[in-house]
C-alpha cells in the first residue's frame, strides 16, 4: 500500500466524526493540556513502539482497521499538513490491552485515572 493511500484513509478517519481534520496546532494544544500520558495525541512512531508493530504494519492497520496480529487498530484523530499521523492515547492503550475503548475508559474511571 502506498503512503499516499494511507494518508488519504487516515484523513478520512480523522474527519469521520463530522468535524474537519485538525492540524498540528490542535495536536499541540491537546498535548499541553493533557493530565496524563494517555490524554495526549501520539505520533506514528510512538504508537508503533507501544503496540510493538512496524510502521508498515500500522499503516496496513490504518487501511484495514485491524493490525496484523488481529488487534483493532487505533483510530487516527489528526493528520497534519506535513502528513504526520496522530492517534488518541486512550485508543492506543485499548489496542495495547486488547480491550474496547469503552471498557478501558470505565476501568480508568474506577481507578481514578479519568
mmCIF file of C-alpha atoms in Angstrom:
data_model
loop_
_atom_site.group_PDB
_atom_site.id
_atom_site.type_symbol
_atom_site.label_atom_id
_atom_site.label_comp_id
_atom_site.label_asym_id
_atom_site.label_seq_id
_atom_site.Cartn_x
_atom_site.Cartn_y
_atom_site.Cartn_z
ATOM 1 C CA UNK A 1 0.000 0.000 0.000
ATOM 2 C CA UNK A 2 1.378 3.388 -0.972
ATOM 3 C CA UNK A 3 1.913 6.125 1.595
ATOM 4 C CA UNK A 4 -0.477 8.477 -0.240
ATOM 5 C CA UNK A 5 -3.277 5.891 0.024
ATOM 6 C CA UNK A 6 -2.659 5.518 3.764
ATOM 7 C CA UNK A 7 -2.702 9.314 4.228
ATOM 8 C CA UNK A 8 -5.995 9.560 2.312
ATOM 9 C CA UNK A 9 -7.600 6.900 4.521
ATOM 10 C CA UNK A 10 -6.132 8.472 7.663
ATOM 11 C CA UNK A 11 -7.585 11.878 6.740
ATOM 12 C CA UNK A 12 -10.960 10.225 6.121
ATOM 13 C CA UNK A 13 -10.778 8.568 9.571
ATOM 14 C CA UNK A 14 -9.749 11.802 11.267
ATOM 15 C CA UNK A 15 -12.689 13.704 9.793
ATOM 16 C CA UNK A 16 -15.254 10.873 10.012
ATOM 17 C CA UNK A 17 -16.993 12.325 13.079
ATOM 18 C CA UNK A 18 -18.295 15.251 11.042
ATOM 19 C CA UNK A 19 -15.609 17.689 12.160
ATOM 20 C CA UNK A 20 -12.824 18.759 9.811
ATOM 21 C CA UNK A 21 -9.383 17.225 10.249
ATOM 22 C CA UNK A 22 -7.386 19.065 12.918
ATOM 23 C CA UNK A 23 -3.855 20.281 12.250
ATOM 24 C CA UNK A 24 -0.696 20.334 14.312
ATOM 25 C CA UNK A 25 -1.854 23.346 16.359
ATOM 26 C CA UNK A 26 -4.779 21.369 17.761
ATOM 27 C CA UNK A 27 -2.494 18.419 18.498
ATOM 28 C CA UNK A 28 -0.002 20.629 20.337
ATOM 29 C CA UNK A 29 -2.714 22.333 22.380
ATOM 30 C CA UNK A 30 -4.196 18.965 23.348
ATOM 31 C CA UNK A 31 -0.802 17.628 24.413
ATOM 32 C CA UNK A 32 -0.038 20.714 26.514
ATOM 33 C CA UNK A 33 -3.349 20.414 28.373
ATOM 34 C CA UNK A 34 -3.132 16.641 28.912
ATOM 35 C CA UNK A 35 -3.497 15.470 32.500
ATOM 36 C CA UNK A 36 -1.654 12.218 31.851
ATOM 37 C CA UNK A 37 0.191 10.413 29.078
ATOM 38 C CA UNK A 38 -2.927 8.736 27.695
ATOM 39 C CA UNK A 39 -4.777 12.053 27.220
ATOM 40 C CA UNK A 40 -2.214 13.049 24.593
ATOM 41 C CA UNK A 41 -2.184 12.658 20.831
ATOM 42 C CA UNK A 42 0.501 10.103 19.995
ATOM 43 C CA UNK A 43 2.577 10.096 16.815
ATOM 44 C CA UNK A 44 3.066 7.215 14.392
ATOM 45 C CA UNK A 45 6.466 6.052 15.671
ATOM 46 C CA UNK A 46 5.386 6.337 19.304
ATOM 47 C CA UNK A 47 2.327 4.177 18.617
ATOM 48 C CA UNK A 48 4.437 1.611 16.761
ATOM 49 C CA UNK A 49 6.705 1.270 19.794
ATOM 50 C CA UNK A 50 3.766 0.969 22.209
ATOM 51 C CA UNK A 51 1.954 -1.632 20.088
ATOM 52 C CA UNK A 52 5.185 -3.453 19.188
ATOM 53 C CA UNK A 53 4.481 -3.323 15.446
ATOM 54 C CA UNK A 54 6.387 -1.932 12.485
ATOM 55 C CA UNK A 55 5.418 1.305 10.756
ATOM 56 C CA UNK A 56 4.335 -0.711 7.710
ATOM 57 C CA UNK A 57 2.111 -2.946 9.860
ATOM 58 C CA UNK A 58 0.496 0.101 11.473
ATOM 59 C CA UNK A 59 -0.133 1.661 8.060
ATOM 60 C CA UNK A 60 -1.840 -1.549 6.928
ATOM 61 C CA UNK A 61 -3.868 -1.391 10.150
ATOM 62 C CA UNK A 62 -4.958 2.167 9.337
ATOM 63 C CA UNK A 63 -6.168 0.999 5.928
ATOM 64 C CA UNK A 64 -7.886 -2.201 7.098
ATOM 65 C CA UNK A 65 -8.900 -1.370 10.679
ATOM 66 C CA UNK A 66 -7.056 -4.392 12.080
ATOM 67 C CA UNK A 67 -3.406 -4.864 12.977
ATOM 68 C CA UNK A 68 -1.653 -7.938 11.503
ATOM 69 C CA UNK A 69 -1.875 -9.739 14.871
ATOM 70 C CA UNK A 70 -5.681 -9.347 14.954
ATOM 71 C CA UNK A 71 -5.985 -6.451 17.403
ATOM 72 C CA UNK A 72 -8.119 -3.498 16.329
ATOM 73 C CA UNK A 73 -6.091 -0.570 15.023
ATOM 74 C CA UNK A 74 -6.488 2.692 16.964
ATOM 75 C CA UNK A 75 -8.324 5.406 15.043
ATOM 76 C CA UNK A 76 -6.485 8.333 13.537
ATOM 77 C CA UNK A 77 -7.506 11.657 15.113
ATOM 78 C CA UNK A 78 -5.366 14.093 13.115
ATOM 79 C CA UNK A 79 -3.206 14.347 10.016
ATOM 80 C CA UNK A 80 -1.098 17.486 9.768
ATOM 81 C CA UNK A 81 -0.212 19.461 6.677
ATOM 82 C CA UNK A 82 3.166 17.725 6.614
ATOM 83 C CA UNK A 83 1.248 14.406 6.652
ATOM 84 C CA UNK A 84 2.180 13.393 10.188
ATOM 85 C CA UNK A 85 -0.401 10.995 11.627
ATOM 86 C CA UNK A 86 -1.650 11.207 15.229
ATOM 87 C CA UNK A 87 -3.715 8.795 17.331
ATOM 88 C CA UNK A 88 -5.751 9.195 20.519
ATOM 89 C CA UNK A 89 -3.841 7.895 23.554
ATOM 90 C CA UNK A 90 -6.855 6.093 25.041
ATOM 91 C CA UNK A 91 -7.438 4.247 21.753
ATOM 92 C CA UNK A 92 -3.784 3.183 21.688
ATOM 93 C CA UNK A 93 -3.916 1.941 25.282
ATOM 94 C CA UNK A 94 -7.081 -0.041 24.496
ATOM 95 C CA UNK A 95 -5.368 -1.643 21.489
ATOM 96 C CA UNK A 96 -2.329 -2.462 23.662
ATOM 97 C CA UNK A 97 -4.514 -4.367 26.116
ATOM 98 C CA UNK A 98 -6.878 -5.817 23.501
ATOM 99 C CA UNK A 99 -9.858 -4.067 25.094
ATOM 100 C CA UNK A 100 -12.716 -1.999 23.784
ATOM 101 C CA UNK A 101 -12.255 1.725 24.358
ATOM 102 C CA UNK A 102 -15.484 1.957 26.383
ATOM 103 C CA UNK A 103 -14.338 -0.807 28.766
ATOM 104 C CA UNK A 104 -10.926 0.789 29.208
ATOM 105 C CA UNK A 105 -12.446 4.208 29.959
ATOM 106 C CA UNK A 106 -14.746 2.622 32.538
ATOM 107 C CA UNK A 107 -11.785 0.845 34.195
ATOM 108 C CA UNK A 108 -9.742 4.054 34.227
ATOM 109 C CA UNK A 109 -12.634 5.944 35.857
ATOM 110 C CA UNK A 110 -12.917 3.271 38.545
ATOM 111 C CA UNK A 111 -9.164 3.540 39.165
ATOM 112 C CA UNK A 112 -9.430 7.339 39.420
ATOM 113 C CA UNK A 113 -7.291 7.943 36.331
ATOM 114 C CA UNK A 114 -10.013 9.842 34.458
#
